[in-house]
XYZ file of C-alpha atoms in Angstrom:
719
model
C 91.181 131.299 -144.841
C 89.730 134.523 -146.249
C 90.706 137.728 -144.506
C 88.148 138.973 -142.001
C 87.426 142.651 -141.515
C 84.780 145.103 -140.414
C 82.727 146.949 -142.979
C 82.504 146.533 -146.740
C 85.404 146.375 -149.184
C 85.449 146.188 -152.977
C 84.271 142.545 -153.308
C 81.380 143.232 -150.964
C 80.133 146.163 -153.029
C 79.943 143.843 -156.052
C 77.208 141.734 -154.445
C 73.619 142.234 -155.629
C 72.456 143.272 -152.167
C 75.197 145.866 -151.557
C 72.675 148.666 -152.160
C 71.256 147.819 -148.731
C 74.586 148.409 -146.982
C 74.419 151.556 -144.876
C 76.771 152.587 -142.074
C 74.458 155.343 -140.812
C 72.521 154.320 -137.716
C 69.306 155.716 -136.320
C 69.527 157.069 -132.761
C 68.701 154.604 -130.008
C 65.008 154.605 -129.143
C 64.149 156.459 -125.945
C 63.103 153.266 -124.047
C 66.535 151.787 -124.790
C 68.317 154.895 -123.573
C 66.283 154.803 -120.376
C 66.965 151.097 -119.890
C 70.697 151.661 -120.196
C 70.521 154.487 -117.693
C 68.477 152.597 -115.099
C 69.866 149.048 -115.307
C 70.867 146.719 -113.807
C 67.398 145.913 -112.538
C 66.312 143.765 -109.621
C 66.791 140.101 -110.623
C 63.103 139.227 -110.360
C 62.207 141.822 -113.012
C 63.338 139.522 -115.840
C 62.192 135.863 -115.755
C 64.723 133.042 -116.034
C 65.093 130.951 -119.161
C 62.926 128.196 -117.686
C 59.992 130.619 -117.845
C 60.643 131.744 -121.432
C 57.186 130.676 -122.529
C 55.805 133.788 -120.836
C 56.518 135.554 -124.139
C 53.458 133.842 -125.601
C 51.171 135.752 -123.222
C 49.380 138.689 -124.810
C 50.351 142.164 -123.717
C 53.620 143.162 -122.066
C 55.581 142.584 -118.911
C 56.521 145.454 -116.622
C 60.045 145.293 -118.061
C 60.462 145.046 -121.830
C 63.891 146.709 -121.857
C 66.719 146.289 -119.392
C 69.164 143.832 -117.909
C 69.885 142.067 -114.646
C 73.065 140.674 -113.173
C 73.466 137.785 -110.751
C 76.102 136.737 -108.256
C 76.812 133.549 -110.208
C 77.906 135.704 -113.166
C 74.797 135.238 -115.292
C 72.844 138.037 -116.928
C 69.347 138.446 -118.334
C 68.753 140.987 -121.102
C 65.450 142.200 -122.578
C 65.055 144.390 -125.676
C 61.888 145.483 -127.466
C 62.196 146.854 -131.005
C 59.268 148.328 -132.940
C 59.549 147.659 -136.693
C 57.091 149.429 -139.043
C 56.149 147.578 -142.244
C 57.967 144.421 -141.139
C 56.148 141.088 -140.817
C 57.178 138.068 -138.706
C 57.794 135.877 -141.804
C 60.331 138.431 -143.046
C 62.494 137.796 -139.980
C 62.005 134.054 -140.345
C 63.398 134.365 -143.875
C 66.233 136.686 -142.766
C 67.613 134.234 -140.229
C 67.898 131.605 -142.942
C 69.254 133.932 -145.619
C 72.021 135.920 -143.969
C 74.096 133.240 -142.262
C 76.106 131.890 -145.182
C 78.057 134.994 -146.182
C 79.992 137.725 -144.368
C 78.692 140.499 -146.629
C 75.096 139.541 -145.817
C 75.777 139.375 -142.116
C 77.337 142.851 -142.164
C 74.131 144.399 -143.518
C 72.675 143.767 -140.092
C 75.247 145.726 -138.086
C 78.028 147.254 -140.247
C 79.924 148.527 -137.222
C 80.085 145.238 -135.302
C 79.544 142.189 -137.507
C 82.669 140.566 -138.924
C 81.843 137.122 -140.321
C 79.217 134.414 -140.501
C 78.994 130.932 -141.971
C 76.914 127.811 -141.505
C 78.771 124.967 -139.860
C 77.429 122.576 -142.515
C 78.918 124.708 -145.294
C 75.626 125.005 -147.180
C 74.043 128.231 -148.374
C 70.357 127.294 -148.506
C 67.787 129.548 -146.855
C 67.057 127.755 -143.583
C 68.224 128.015 -139.989
C 66.365 125.737 -137.561
C 68.494 122.731 -136.727
C 71.661 124.427 -138.027
C 74.675 126.018 -136.368
C 75.832 129.511 -137.310
C 79.511 130.313 -136.660
C 79.882 134.067 -136.182
C 82.336 136.747 -135.150
C 81.049 140.089 -133.950
C 81.861 142.875 -131.532
C 79.730 143.225 -128.432
C 80.915 146.610 -127.232
C 84.696 146.586 -127.629
C 85.050 142.810 -127.220
C 85.307 140.564 -130.305
C 83.158 137.492 -129.701
C 83.473 134.084 -131.370
C 80.238 132.172 -131.038
C 78.186 129.307 -132.345
C 74.463 130.014 -132.567
C 72.666 126.666 -132.390
C 69.185 127.303 -133.758
C 66.431 125.060 -132.446
C 62.704 124.645 -132.866
C 60.514 126.812 -130.609
C 58.930 123.627 -129.275
C 62.357 122.553 -127.980
C 62.340 125.688 -125.822
C 58.911 124.911 -124.403
C 56.807 127.118 -126.658
C 53.395 125.789 -127.645
C 52.562 124.370 -131.031
C 50.930 127.717 -131.883
C 54.467 129.112 -132.015
C 54.998 126.947 -135.084
C 51.513 126.924 -136.559
C 50.816 130.663 -136.875
C 53.865 132.481 -138.265
C 51.653 135.246 -139.575
C 50.946 136.157 -135.933
C 54.334 135.485 -134.376
C 57.680 133.859 -135.104
C 60.027 132.604 -132.392
C 63.748 132.492 -133.149
C 65.323 130.184 -130.562
C 68.977 129.251 -130.126
C 71.571 127.924 -127.738
C 74.711 130.053 -127.525
C 78.079 128.367 -127.386
C 81.743 128.309 -128.271
C 82.501 127.543 -131.949
C 85.292 125.018 -131.275
C 85.070 123.973 -127.621
C 82.169 121.777 -126.407
C 80.890 124.541 -124.137
C 77.551 126.359 -124.198
C 76.953 129.517 -122.228
C 73.501 130.857 -122.895
C 70.193 131.054 -124.735
C 68.422 133.580 -126.904
C 64.824 134.005 -127.997
C 63.546 136.605 -130.432
C 59.773 136.783 -130.505
C 58.591 138.731 -133.537
C 54.869 139.317 -133.262
C 52.581 141.257 -135.521
C 51.225 144.611 -134.337
C 49.312 147.329 -136.127
C 51.487 148.798 -138.857
C 54.200 146.139 -138.668
C 55.675 144.022 -135.925
C 57.720 144.168 -132.743
C 60.679 142.078 -131.693
C 60.939 141.086 -128.066
C 64.474 139.781 -127.627
C 65.600 137.869 -124.556
C 69.096 136.672 -123.647
C 70.189 134.458 -120.773
C 73.997 134.242 -120.651
C 76.775 133.074 -118.316
C 76.752 131.616 -114.805
C 74.075 128.988 -114.382
C 73.622 128.779 -118.172
C 77.150 127.525 -118.838
C 77.559 123.791 -119.486
C 79.398 121.296 -121.652
C 77.623 119.666 -124.612
C 77.850 116.164 -123.210
C 76.048 114.294 -120.472
C 77.235 112.217 -117.568
C 79.070 112.681 -114.274
C 82.248 114.078 -115.811
C 80.263 116.536 -117.885
C 78.392 117.726 -114.792
C 81.669 118.240 -112.926
C 83.129 120.117 -115.864
C 80.055 122.322 -116.020
C 80.392 123.227 -112.359
C 84.040 124.110 -112.898
C 83.284 126.240 -115.949
C 80.552 128.128 -114.089
C 83.020 129.015 -111.340
C 85.826 130.225 -113.558
C 84.010 131.769 -116.519
C 83.056 135.406 -116.234
C 81.582 137.759 -118.794
C 83.288 141.046 -119.735
C 82.399 143.770 -117.226
C 80.066 145.701 -119.534
C 78.725 142.710 -121.464
C 75.090 143.113 -120.359
C 74.652 146.803 -121.312
C 76.746 146.290 -124.444
C 74.551 143.363 -125.505
C 71.397 145.388 -124.884
C 72.688 148.257 -127.006
C 74.016 145.955 -129.719
C 70.693 144.165 -130.051
C 68.717 147.402 -130.215
C 71.059 148.805 -132.854
C 71.097 145.772 -135.159
C 67.360 145.102 -134.996
C 66.439 148.731 -135.619
C 68.996 149.093 -138.411
C 67.934 146.003 -140.322
C 64.210 146.601 -139.843
C 64.553 149.826 -141.814
C 65.362 148.029 -145.074
C 64.208 144.438 -144.430
C 60.876 144.799 -146.298
C 62.676 145.888 -149.483
C 65.396 143.243 -149.109
C 62.769 140.577 -148.523
C 60.732 141.617 -151.557
C 63.800 141.512 -153.781
C 65.105 138.158 -152.577
C 62.017 136.262 -151.483
C 62.133 132.700 -152.731
C 59.607 131.404 -155.221
C 56.828 129.134 -153.984
C 58.203 126.172 -155.944
C 61.666 126.405 -154.399
C 62.001 124.147 -151.363
C 64.352 125.573 -148.745
C 65.014 123.469 -145.642
C 67.919 122.872 -143.290
C 67.943 119.155 -144.013
C 69.396 117.523 -147.087
C 67.308 117.610 -150.281
C 68.203 115.165 -153.066
C 66.507 115.376 -156.464
C 66.277 112.799 -159.244
C 68.865 114.697 -161.247
C 71.383 114.718 -158.386
C 74.313 112.336 -158.283
C 73.696 109.521 -155.823
C 69.907 109.834 -155.968
C 69.242 106.218 -156.894
C 71.773 104.943 -154.369
C 70.068 106.996 -151.661
C 66.588 105.763 -152.578
C 67.538 102.087 -152.808
C 69.482 102.470 -149.581
C 66.228 103.130 -147.738
C 65.048 99.579 -148.467
C 65.528 96.609 -146.168
C 64.089 94.532 -149.018
C 66.507 94.918 -151.920
C 63.913 94.215 -154.613
C 63.672 97.307 -156.802
C 59.972 98.282 -156.859
C 60.532 100.256 -160.048
C 59.116 103.447 -158.550
C 60.921 106.614 -157.564
C 60.023 109.825 -155.733
C 60.824 113.127 -157.421
C 62.937 114.210 -154.491
C 64.013 112.985 -151.068
C 64.007 115.280 -148.039
C 65.869 114.519 -144.809
C 64.333 117.095 -142.448
C 66.146 118.304 -139.372
C 63.240 120.120 -137.757
C 59.498 120.454 -137.545
C 59.749 123.525 -139.744
C 61.532 121.485 -142.407
C 58.639 119.032 -142.500
C 56.014 121.753 -142.640
C 57.895 123.470 -145.476
C 58.117 120.149 -147.329
C 54.379 119.518 -147.045
C 53.616 122.989 -148.337
C 56.068 122.525 -151.187
C 54.564 119.170 -152.195
C 51.088 120.663 -152.149
C 52.190 123.621 -154.288
C 53.718 121.422 -156.999
C 51.079 118.685 -156.983
C 53.166 115.917 -155.424
C 52.110 113.339 -152.849
C 53.943 112.578 -149.620
C 55.459 109.315 -148.437
C 57.345 108.783 -145.186
C 60.123 106.393 -144.177
C 61.418 105.853 -140.644
C 63.504 102.705 -140.953
C 62.705 101.254 -144.380
C 61.552 97.809 -143.234
C 58.398 97.867 -145.351
C 58.767 94.626 -147.323
C 56.510 96.060 -150.039
C 58.464 99.361 -150.194
C 55.340 101.341 -149.424
C 57.356 104.565 -149.184
C 58.654 104.412 -152.759
C 56.019 105.848 -155.087
C 56.020 107.835 -158.274
C 55.035 111.519 -158.327
C 55.980 111.898 -154.690
C 58.198 113.606 -152.152
C 59.824 111.078 -149.841
C 60.479 112.294 -146.288
C 63.167 110.345 -144.447
C 62.802 110.647 -140.681
C 66.358 109.464 -139.926
C 67.241 112.725 -138.128
C 64.283 112.355 -135.772
C 66.044 109.764 -133.622
C 65.962 111.124 -130.073
C 64.235 109.637 -127.055
C 63.686 110.583 -123.433
C 62.821 108.187 -120.608
C 60.977 109.331 -117.494
C 61.535 106.419 -115.134
C 59.534 107.979 -112.299
C 56.447 108.577 -114.441
C 56.910 105.280 -116.334
C 56.681 107.089 -119.657
C 58.928 107.840 -122.591
C 58.994 110.162 -125.558
C 60.572 108.764 -128.698
C 60.894 110.086 -132.218
C 60.026 107.866 -135.205
C 63.647 107.277 -136.242
C 64.475 105.578 -132.927
C 65.222 101.871 -133.303
C 62.951 99.692 -131.205
C 65.916 97.594 -130.085
C 67.827 100.748 -129.130
C 64.950 101.905 -126.941
C 64.476 98.457 -125.403
C 68.135 98.035 -124.501
C 68.146 101.447 -122.831
C 64.954 100.620 -120.932
C 66.565 97.468 -119.556
C 69.168 99.672 -117.872
C 66.310 101.375 -115.991
C 64.517 98.087 -115.187
C 61.750 99.157 -117.554
C 60.062 97.518 -120.503
C 58.104 98.297 -123.662
C 56.741 95.805 -126.221
C 59.278 96.822 -128.870
C 59.666 94.827 -132.064
C 61.709 91.664 -132.405
C 64.162 92.821 -135.066
C 67.080 95.204 -134.959
C 66.908 98.081 -137.401
C 63.131 98.421 -137.205
C 62.367 102.003 -136.189
C 59.312 102.737 -134.102
C 57.682 105.068 -136.652
C 56.241 102.430 -138.952
C 56.195 99.782 -136.226
C 53.797 101.675 -133.961
C 51.600 103.032 -136.739
C 50.823 99.567 -138.091
C 50.172 98.052 -134.663
C 53.372 96.594 -133.314
C 53.807 92.917 -132.502
C 56.668 92.852 -130.037
C 58.211 91.213 -127.029
C 55.640 90.212 -124.400
C 52.901 91.378 -126.740
C 50.346 88.740 -125.715
C 50.425 90.089 -122.170
C 50.865 93.829 -122.799
C 48.917 93.950 -126.053
C 50.182 95.184 -129.376
C 52.554 98.095 -128.949
C 50.249 100.841 -130.225
C 47.973 100.147 -127.264
C 50.779 101.587 -125.132
C 50.913 104.808 -127.151
C 49.335 107.487 -124.959
C 49.906 110.468 -127.239
C 51.448 111.569 -130.518
C 52.882 114.815 -131.861
C 51.649 114.964 -135.451
C 52.096 117.312 -138.377
C 48.816 117.231 -140.270
C 48.216 117.488 -144.001
C 47.419 121.160 -143.392
C 50.933 121.688 -142.053
C 49.904 122.139 -138.421
C 51.735 120.580 -135.491
C 49.256 119.115 -133.009
C 49.321 116.819 -130.006
C 46.823 113.982 -130.277
C 45.601 111.879 -127.400
C 42.323 110.576 -126.024
C 41.146 114.103 -125.195
C 42.467 116.292 -128.019
C 42.529 115.584 -131.741
C 41.083 112.230 -130.747
C 40.317 111.356 -134.372
C 44.016 111.441 -135.242
C 44.847 109.519 -132.073
C 42.362 106.836 -133.112
C 43.587 106.690 -136.703
C 47.330 106.685 -136.036
C 47.130 103.501 -133.974
C 46.630 100.993 -136.749
C 46.560 102.881 -140.042
C 50.149 101.943 -140.773
C 51.607 103.339 -144.005
C 48.179 104.677 -144.888
C 48.270 107.290 -142.131
C 47.620 110.839 -143.329
C 50.036 112.786 -141.165
C 53.635 112.709 -139.987
C 54.283 111.635 -136.418
C 57.331 113.412 -135.026
C 57.115 112.019 -131.487
C 55.414 109.095 -129.751
C 54.467 109.355 -126.080
C 54.688 105.872 -124.593
C 53.478 104.066 -121.518
C 56.240 101.968 -119.944
C 56.100 98.876 -117.748
C 58.304 97.315 -115.078
C 60.885 94.946 -116.504
C 59.508 91.422 -115.900
C 61.529 89.758 -113.179
C 61.549 86.303 -114.774
C 62.776 86.225 -118.361
C 63.682 83.097 -120.252
C 63.347 81.148 -123.460
C 62.738 77.448 -124.158
C 63.365 75.896 -127.581
C 62.522 72.499 -129.047
C 63.857 71.666 -132.533
C 62.142 68.994 -134.615
C 62.982 67.240 -137.846
C 60.557 67.846 -140.720
C 59.402 64.221 -140.493
C 57.504 65.169 -137.337
C 55.719 68.075 -139.040
C 52.167 66.825 -138.506
C 52.760 65.912 -134.846
C 54.377 69.284 -134.130
C 51.636 71.428 -135.658
C 48.857 69.339 -134.173
C 50.408 69.750 -130.711
C 50.815 73.502 -131.257
C 47.237 73.832 -132.439
C 45.828 71.896 -129.477
C 47.809 73.640 -126.736
C 47.483 77.093 -128.311
C 44.316 78.288 -126.525
C 45.733 77.423 -123.099
C 49.236 78.876 -123.412
C 49.638 81.609 -120.747
C 49.862 85.194 -121.959
C 53.353 85.502 -120.485
C 54.528 83.237 -123.321
C 54.971 84.411 -126.884
C 54.883 80.963 -128.446
C 55.962 80.669 -132.071
C 57.284 78.102 -134.505
C 59.686 78.667 -137.368
C 59.929 76.196 -140.231
C 63.035 76.432 -142.400
C 65.309 74.275 -144.504
C 68.195 74.672 -142.071
C 67.343 75.029 -138.395
C 69.949 76.954 -136.414
C 71.912 77.094 -139.679
C 73.255 73.552 -139.058
C 70.403 71.102 -138.353
C 68.773 70.922 -141.781
C 65.033 71.095 -142.566
C 62.759 71.259 -139.577
C 60.660 73.263 -137.142
C 61.873 75.304 -134.197
C 59.292 75.625 -131.421
C 60.280 78.682 -129.380
C 58.763 79.988 -126.152
C 60.044 83.389 -124.958
C 58.764 84.029 -121.449
C 58.299 87.344 -119.626
C 56.815 86.674 -116.202
C 56.404 88.955 -113.212
C 56.181 86.308 -110.481
C 57.635 82.879 -109.763
C 54.161 81.360 -109.989
C 53.551 82.942 -113.381
C 56.962 81.776 -114.549
C 56.337 78.169 -113.559
C 52.952 78.211 -115.254
C 54.487 79.664 -118.422
C 57.095 76.890 -118.678
C 54.720 74.000 -118.046
C 53.369 73.408 -121.565
C 56.904 73.073 -122.973
C 58.243 71.027 -120.064
C 55.280 68.643 -120.262
C 55.026 68.493 -124.051
C 54.097 64.973 -125.208
C 56.311 65.375 -128.291
C 59.331 66.773 -126.470
C 61.085 63.396 -126.724
C 60.984 63.674 -130.537
C 62.992 66.890 -130.548
C 66.563 66.898 -131.854
C 67.325 69.563 -129.255
C 65.208 70.435 -126.226
C 66.670 73.201 -124.105
C 65.797 73.982 -120.512
C 64.535 77.458 -119.724
C 67.410 79.947 -119.809
C 67.801 83.714 -119.973
C 69.905 84.671 -123.006
C 69.627 88.407 -122.344
C 67.973 90.934 -124.602
C 71.054 91.357 -126.808
C 71.155 87.655 -127.648
C 67.410 87.596 -128.271
C 67.875 90.259 -130.925
C 70.938 88.572 -132.422
C 69.124 85.243 -132.647
C 66.090 86.811 -134.257
C 68.221 88.527 -136.865
C 69.584 85.180 -138.077
C 66.147 84.760 -139.654
C 66.086 88.294 -141.103
C 69.519 89.024 -142.596
C 70.246 92.357 -144.245
C 71.122 92.991 -147.897
C 68.734 90.343 -149.173
C 65.699 90.080 -151.414
C 62.373 89.276 -149.810
C 58.930 88.054 -150.844
C 56.584 88.205 -147.862
C 52.899 87.674 -147.081
C 50.765 86.730 -144.076
C 47.312 85.870 -142.757
C 45.289 85.634 -139.582
C 43.200 82.499 -139.150
C 41.116 80.410 -136.786
C 40.664 77.612 -139.314
C 40.719 73.991 -138.080
C 44.115 72.372 -138.310
C 42.812 69.701 -140.672
C 41.958 72.470 -143.147
C 45.357 74.106 -142.717
C 47.491 70.969 -142.776
C 47.559 70.353 -146.569
C 48.848 73.884 -147.076
C 51.420 73.571 -144.289
C 52.757 70.463 -145.993
C 52.852 72.284 -149.329
C 54.791 75.104 -147.683
C 57.337 72.606 -146.372
C 57.655 71.066 -149.843
C 58.146 74.384 -151.676
C 59.977 76.397 -149.012
C 62.879 78.340 -150.572
C 66.390 77.888 -149.123
C 67.137 79.147 -145.622
C 66.847 81.658 -144.113
C 63.449 81.643 -145.840
C 60.926 80.459 -143.280
C 57.323 79.919 -142.284
C 56.201 81.516 -139.017
C 53.386 80.172 -136.844
C 52.583 82.611 -134.025
C 50.200 81.613 -131.279
C 48.073 84.689 -130.440
C 44.597 83.752 -129.177
C 43.671 87.312 -128.194
C 40.859 88.403 -126.003
C 38.510 91.056 -127.332
C 40.317 94.291 -128.141
C 39.561 96.703 -125.307
C 41.251 99.705 -126.954
C 39.223 101.793 -129.378
C 41.599 102.470 -132.262
C 41.947 101.862 -135.970
C 43.793 98.596 -135.408
C 41.083 95.962 -135.350
C 42.117 92.781 -137.159
C 43.595 89.769 -135.363
C 42.792 86.132 -134.735
C 43.895 82.966 -132.957
C 46.894 82.191 -135.133
C 49.198 84.281 -137.284
C 50.849 82.631 -140.284
C 53.561 84.420 -142.237
C 55.820 83.407 -145.125
C 59.243 84.953 -145.640
C 60.935 84.076 -148.913
C 64.571 85.135 -148.900
C 67.329 85.052 -151.505
C 70.625 86.820 -152.094
C 70.899 87.044 -155.876
C 68.704 89.309 -157.975
C 68.358 86.643 -160.684
C 66.516 84.393 -158.192
C 63.672 86.890 -157.869
C 61.858 85.257 -160.774
C 62.017 81.900 -158.953
C 61.122 82.939 -155.407
C 59.574 86.400 -155.664
C 55.923 85.301 -155.838
C 56.151 82.200 -153.659
C 54.722 83.788 -150.496
C 51.893 85.634 -152.267
C 50.902 82.585 -154.318
C 50.796 80.342 -151.251
C 48.643 82.837 -149.380
C 46.271 83.110 -152.340
C 45.715 79.358 -152.120
C 44.915 79.694 -148.398
C 42.879 82.883 -148.653
C 39.574 81.109 -147.973
C 40.926 80.226 -144.518
C 42.082 83.756 -143.737
C 40.389 86.462 -141.681
C 42.770 89.135 -142.933
C 46.367 90.224 -142.574
C 48.498 92.467 -140.408
C 50.406 95.376 -141.904
C 53.849 94.509 -140.558
C 54.557 91.769 -143.108
C 52.123 92.808 -145.801
C 52.373 92.211 -149.505
C 49.607 94.566 -150.584
C 51.525 95.381 -153.764
C 50.937 91.788 -154.871
C 47.759 90.694 -153.087
C 44.880 92.729 -151.674
C 43.581 91.546 -148.312
C 41.696 93.130 -145.370
C 43.878 94.585 -142.619
C 41.191 96.429 -140.637
C 37.626 95.504 -139.804
C 35.079 96.798 -142.320
C 33.685 99.309 -139.857
C 37.085 100.620 -138.831
C 38.264 100.982 -142.419
C 35.153 103.037 -143.195
C 35.725 105.218 -140.147
C 39.390 105.661 -141.034
C 38.498 106.803 -144.536
C 35.957 109.245 -143.136
C 38.672 110.795 -140.979
C 41.004 110.838 -143.978
C 38.405 112.731 -146.011
C 38.275 115.393 -143.296
C 41.986 115.584 -142.457
C 43.494 115.092 -145.925
C 40.705 115.996 -148.382
C 43.115 116.610 -151.246
C 44.963 113.325 -150.837
C 48.379 114.740 -150.002
C 49.473 111.448 -148.422
C 49.641 108.176 -150.297
C 47.495 105.350 -148.974
C 48.465 101.667 -148.912
C 49.428 99.868 -152.097
C 45.933 98.390 -152.153
C 42.946 97.938 -149.886
C 39.668 96.034 -150.058
C 36.794 97.865 -151.704
C 34.489 99.666 -149.299
C 31.058 101.150 -149.747
C 31.937 104.723 -150.650
C 28.343 105.850 -150.067
C 28.834 105.000 -146.414
C 31.419 107.762 -146.191
C 28.966 110.537 -146.926
């Protein structure tokens, strides 16, 4: 480990920014001197951390400088520093620039700062979402600390805190120990523009009630209580922190404009906290292909891949793409069978780091980021006796799932999943973070629910409506040999309109049912019922089926549990395979469909390739949203193979079959689309026109890629 020391030594003076090193300090401003003389103040003079958003209010509080002390050992500290010729973006840059090198950190406070490094070991100019490991003197005490920088929105500040950095920048962080899992405070620096420069309003909340461990649960809570009782701050920590802050902010502000001008990054240089991988980087192709559930190489590549860690990372990426003439694509889980997120001349944003969720059981709501797996959310909801119509497959993240509609568990009763989206936090093409719901930014709220991969914004959080976990949950399965094909589909067609909404009836045709029974059709009835009466009604059509006696296996109703439901589903959708997929909605008579169903059975590729028949029979859509295309029956083909050389044999099977049936189709759904091979309608004509009108207003320069293809629309209708 390199030797640590105060001040500059020979190697430090060799750095290009050493000319800014100056050990001479300006005298403390008079308000700081007065604050030190008259503190501690009455506790109510400085608001608690929970009220930190008060800093957004125009004007000043009655105490901009001072500190308070509490019986539990906590302190609150406030410092206001006036900084001529300094702008808020300069400080935003500084916090990203200085943290990777001791000699940079010492510029800030030569008499107190010892060392600084980023925990991730990188030296890029970014700070939000990163941890800074520092050593510095607060008074006479050497402090080891980890500064955990977070987005202002995580601290409760409004979206304006992110959207208008020219007016104000908010530096927000959790304070903690660099090696122990213990946090002990918060800091916020608000830098807001004033005439002739800017002012920094610094706030610290440290010790006592703000001490906790970085884990959750009963043991963590007990540990936190213990730490609060035994941990005490040095006797003069509050006044020393006030003085230290005033000194370092005043000292740096004197030369920050010149330092910023000399080191400011070029507009074509993307600097974010998350990982950036370019085409020329080792591992680029492995990273890109690793985003695909479907292992077919689409032959297209982005110019770079960004894995953002924060809202600011995403905003910076959008601005970068716009400045260099690149388009944006987004990937949450990579289950797009057509690889919609892999395009040429693009910047691919992977939302894998946006994978947090929060359940409010009392309010029956949840907030979930796009990288959250639907199965992960569902399994957690079960623990709370709650439910959401999450998707059927593991690995599918809610980002793409909810944007395209969302056909999930109990969907016939609860509706497609996007109908249970009550709000979205969206970064627009303009780089603004907004909240969209029925009352604000309603155009984006309308568009996001159904636009799928053609949406022209980046959703960073979904606000969801939750439901009670249905009391009666079961599944019934009847497995038939292929020789009964016509009887099975005729029965399914005839009973379809009367199947209760608590049943999600579907049939899967494959060449090896249950991996052991050979070619045939599995008739499956998952049931989610709220009452005994509803449960009995839901089982009746399977129990009383006139063809039940022809089944090889006919199970009674049983509850396999949500884990087994997911495991069973995934036997039909294995990973690390090649896929050719297409689908259609239809209300065609069975006699018109039957020749094609027989042709599917004759040409069906080896298992686990399969043909899905989903009974839907929806009522009229009551929700006004972009999603608008559905019908009585959903038919989908899933060609699957394990060897790349078989792509030539099976790759076009699904698309070619659907082309033959296209005259019977009323459109497709975006979940299993093959728009790279076959264009088909996925929204109603009127809704597609409206969506494109909103696109023209929200993304006039076409920053975001649309779908692979879409039906032609009357462009004159958009004017």
